[in-house]
Amino acid sequence: MDEIVDYIQLAEKKKIIRLVKGDITERAVDVIVNAANSYLKHGGGVAGAIVRKGGGIIQKESDKIGFVPVGSSVITGAGKLPCKAVIHAVGPKMGEGDEDAKLRSSVSSSLTLASERNFRSISMPAISSGIFGFPKARCAEILVEEAKKYLMSNATSLEIIEFCVIDDETTNYFKKEFANMK
């Protein structure tokens, strides 16, 4: 069962950033984010789980889109998932250069795409921190910073930005970032 671990209320904006430990494929939010590769081939990790639970339609829609540059995001339907849509965010692989800026761009483009669709809630994994090798501590710092910055500086339909992580190690890095924001 998913557990809300921590949250931050941005009172001046009436917005919430929260941390959830659980399975992103089970989140009842408007849109979830998939940590995708540029070719949108959803074989392993979060991407594989999303297609397994949501159905092959997600991969079929992704195949029609084709290539997505690092730092960008695109949207597909959600198949059988409880959300309305899936945003496929392409984060950087460690060692390709300018990784921090590319991760920031990936997060920002996902939030912008969700807002353009008038979604109110979004759930995001720790993009690039799995098989792409991005350091988990830095990932948590960048994702939380970008979420707060986005909510504070944009007129947006988004009311809730959550980070959904499944393992204790990543959860602890996000907890530290939430504590730093309070």
CSV table of C-alpha atoms in Angstrom, one decimal:
chain,number,residue,atom,x,y,z
A,1,MET,CA,0.0,0.0,0.0
A,2,ASP,CA,1.3,3.5,-0.9
A,3,GLU,CA,2.3,5.7,2.0
A,4,ILE,CA,2.5,9.5,2.0
A,5,VAL,CA,5.9,10.0,3.6
A,6,ASP,CA,6.1,13.8,3.7
A,7,TYR,CA,4.6,16.9,2.1
A,8,ILE,CA,5.1,20.6,1.8
A,9,GLN,CA,2.2,23.1,1.6
A,10,LEU,CA,3.1,26.2,-0.4
A,11,ALA,CA,0.5,28.3,1.5
A,12,GLU,CA,0.9,31.4,-0.7
A,13,LYS,CA,0.0,29.4,-3.8
A,14,LYS,CA,-2.3,26.8,-2.2
A,15,LYS,CA,-0.2,24.0,-3.7
A,16,ILE,CA,1.3,20.8,-2.3
A,17,ILE,CA,4.5,18.9,-3.1
A,18,ARG,CA,4.5,15.5,-1.5
A,19,LEU,CA,6.6,12.4,-1.3
A,20,VAL,CA,4.9,9.0,-1.6
A,21,LYS,CA,6.5,5.6,-1.1
A,22,GLY,CA,4.8,3.1,-3.4
A,23,ASP,CA,4.1,1.9,-6.9
A,24,ILE,CA,3.6,4.8,-9.4
A,25,THR,CA,1.4,2.5,-11.6
A,26,GLU,CA,-1.2,2.5,-8.8
A,27,ARG,CA,-1.3,6.2,-8.2
A,28,ALA,CA,-4.8,7.7,-8.6
A,29,VAL,CA,-3.6,11.1,-9.9
A,30,ASP,CA,-4.4,12.8,-13.2
A,31,VAL,CA,-1.1,12.0,-14.8
A,32,ILE,CA,2.0,10.0,-14.0
A,33,VAL,CA,5.5,10.5,-15.4
A,34,ASN,CA,7.5,7.7,-17.0
A,35,ALA,CA,11.3,7.8,-16.9
A,36,ALA,CA,11.7,7.1,-20.6
A,37,ASN,CA,14.6,6.7,-23.0
A,38,SER,CA,14.8,8.8,-26.2
A,39,TYR,CA,13.3,6.0,-28.4
A,40,LEU,CA,10.4,5.4,-26.0
A,41,LYS,CA,11.1,1.7,-25.8
A,42,HIS,CA,9.6,0.8,-22.5
A,43,GLY,CA,11.3,-2.4,-21.6
A,44,GLY,CA,12.6,-2.2,-18.1
A,45,GLY,CA,12.4,-0.2,-14.8
A,46,VAL,CA,9.5,2.2,-14.3
A,47,ALA,CA,8.8,2.2,-18.1
A,48,GLY,CA,8.5,-1.5,-18.2
A,49,ALA,CA,6.1,-1.6,-15.2
A,50,ILE,CA,3.9,1.1,-16.7
A,51,VAL,CA,3.5,-0.8,-20.0
A,52,ARG,CA,3.0,-4.1,-18.2
A,53,LYS,CA,0.2,-2.7,-16.0
A,54,GLY,CA,-1.2,-0.2,-18.5
A,55,GLY,CA,-1.2,-2.4,-21.5
A,56,GLY,CA,0.5,-2.5,-25.0
A,57,ILE,CA,-1.5,0.6,-26.1
A,58,ILE,CA,1.0,2.8,-24.3
A,59,GLN,CA,3.9,1.3,-26.3
A,60,LYS,CA,1.9,1.5,-29.5
A,61,GLU,CA,1.2,5.2,-28.9
A,62,SER,CA,4.9,5.8,-28.0
A,63,ASP,CA,6.0,4.0,-31.2
A,64,LYS,CA,3.9,6.5,-33.3
A,65,ILE,CA,5.7,9.4,-31.5
A,66,GLY,CA,9.2,8.0,-32.2
A,67,PHE,CA,12.3,9.8,-31.0
A,68,VAL,CA,12.2,12.3,-28.1
A,69,PRO,CA,15.4,14.4,-27.3
A,70,VAL,CA,16.9,14.2,-23.8
A,71,GLY,CA,15.4,16.9,-21.5
A,72,SER,CA,12.0,16.7,-23.3
A,73,SER,CA,8.7,15.0,-22.7
A,74,VAL,CA,5.7,13.8,-24.6
A,75,ILE,CA,2.3,12.4,-23.6
A,76,THR,CA,0.3,9.3,-24.3
A,77,GLY,CA,-2.9,7.7,-23.0
A,78,ALA,CA,-2.7,5.6,-19.9
A,79,GLY,CA,-4.3,2.4,-21.0
A,80,LYS,CA,-5.6,0.4,-18.0
A,81,LEU,CA,-3.8,2.6,-15.4
A,82,PRO,CA,-5.9,4.6,-12.9
A,83,CYS,CA,-4.5,7.9,-14.2
A,84,LYS,CA,-5.7,9.8,-17.3
A,85,ALA,CA,-2.4,10.0,-19.1
A,86,VAL,CA,1.3,9.2,-19.0
A,87,ILE,CA,4.0,11.8,-19.6
A,88,HIS,CA,7.2,10.2,-20.9
A,89,ALA,CA,10.1,12.3,-19.7
A,90,VAL,CA,13.6,11.6,-21.2
A,91,GLY,CA,16.2,12.2,-18.5
A,92,PRO,CA,20.0,12.1,-19.0
A,93,LYS,CA,22.3,9.2,-18.7
A,94,MET,CA,25.3,9.8,-16.5
A,95,GLY,CA,28.4,10.6,-18.5
A,96,GLU,CA,26.7,12.2,-21.5
A,97,GLY,CA,27.4,15.7,-20.3
A,98,ASP,CA,25.4,18.6,-18.8
A,99,GLU,CA,23.2,16.1,-16.9
A,100,ASP,CA,21.9,18.5,-14.3
A,101,ALA,CA,20.5,20.9,-16.9
A,102,LYS,CA,19.0,18.1,-18.9
A,103,LEU,CA,17.3,16.6,-15.8
A,104,ARG,CA,15.9,20.1,-14.9
A,105,SER,CA,14.6,20.5,-18.4
A,106,SER,CA,13.0,17.0,-18.3
A,107,VAL,CA,11.2,17.9,-15.1
A,108,SER,CA,10.2,21.4,-16.3
A,109,SER,CA,8.9,20.1,-19.6
A,110,SER,CA,6.8,17.4,-17.8
A,111,LEU,CA,5.2,19.9,-15.5
A,112,THR,CA,4.5,22.3,-18.4
A,113,LEU,CA,2.9,19.5,-20.4
A,114,ALA,CA,0.7,18.5,-17.5
A,115,SER,CA,-0.3,22.1,-17.0
A,116,GLU,CA,-1.1,22.6,-20.7
A,117,ARG,CA,-3.5,19.7,-20.4
A,118,ASN,CA,-5.1,21.3,-17.3
A,119,PHE,CA,-4.2,18.4,-15.0
A,120,ARG,CA,-4.4,19.1,-11.3
A,121,SER,CA,-2.2,16.3,-9.9
A,122,ILE,CA,1.0,14.6,-11.2
A,123,SER,CA,3.2,11.8,-9.8
A,124,MET,CA,6.8,11.6,-10.9
A,125,PRO,CA,9.5,8.9,-10.2
A,126,ALA,CA,13.1,9.7,-9.5
A,127,ILE,CA,13.9,10.3,-13.2
A,128,SER,CA,17.3,9.0,-14.4
A,129,SER,CA,18.3,7.6,-10.9
A,130,GLY,CA,17.9,4.0,-11.9
A,131,ILE,CA,19.5,2.4,-14.9
A,132,PHE,CA,20.6,5.8,-16.2
A,133,GLY,CA,23.0,6.1,-13.2
A,134,PHE,CA,22.1,9.6,-12.1
A,135,PRO,CA,23.1,10.0,-8.4
A,136,LYS,CA,20.0,9.6,-6.2
A,137,ALA,CA,20.9,12.5,-3.8
A,138,ARG,CA,21.3,14.9,-6.7
A,139,CYS,CA,18.2,13.7,-8.4
A,140,ALA,CA,16.1,14.3,-5.3
A,141,GLU,CA,17.6,17.8,-4.9
A,142,ILE,CA,16.9,18.8,-8.5
A,143,LEU,CA,13.4,17.3,-8.7
A,144,VAL,CA,12.2,19.0,-5.5
A,145,GLU,CA,13.9,22.3,-6.4
A,146,GLU,CA,12.3,22.3,-9.9
A,147,ALA,CA,8.8,21.4,-8.5
A,148,LYS,CA,8.9,24.3,-6.0
A,149,LYS,CA,10.3,26.7,-8.6
A,150,TYR,CA,7.6,25.7,-11.1
A,151,LEU,CA,4.8,26.1,-8.7
A,152,MET,CA,6.1,29.4,-7.4
A,153,SER,CA,6.8,31.0,-10.8
A,154,ASN,CA,4.0,29.8,-13.1
A,155,ALA,CA,0.3,30.1,-13.3
A,156,THR,CA,-0.6,26.4,-13.4
A,157,SER,CA,-3.6,24.1,-13.1
A,158,LEU,CA,-1.3,21.8,-11.0
A,159,GLU,CA,-2.3,21.7,-7.4
A,160,ILE,CA,-0.3,18.6,-6.4
A,161,ILE,CA,3.2,17.5,-7.5
A,162,GLU,CA,4.2,14.2,-5.9
A,163,PHE,CA,7.3,12.2,-6.1
A,164,CYS,CA,6.6,8.5,-6.0
A,165,VAL,CA,9.5,6.2,-5.2
A,166,ILE,CA,9.6,2.6,-4.3
A,167,ASP,CA,12.8,2.0,-2.4
A,168,ASP,CA,14.1,3.1,1.0
A,169,GLU,CA,17.4,4.6,-0.2
A,170,THR,CA,15.7,7.0,-2.7
A,171,THR,CA,12.9,7.8,-0.2
A,172,ASN,CA,15.6,8.9,2.3
A,173,TYR,CA,17.2,11.3,-0.2
A,174,PHE,CA,13.9,12.9,-0.9
A,175,LYS,CA,13.1,13.1,2.8
A,176,LYS,CA,16.3,15.1,3.3
A,177,GLU,CA,15.3,17.5,0.5
A,178,PHE,CA,11.8,18.0,2.0
A,179,ALA,CA,13.4,18.7,5.4
A,180,ASN,CA,15.6,21.3,3.7
A,181,MET,CA,12.6,23.1,2.3
A,182,LYS,CA,10.7,23.5,5.5
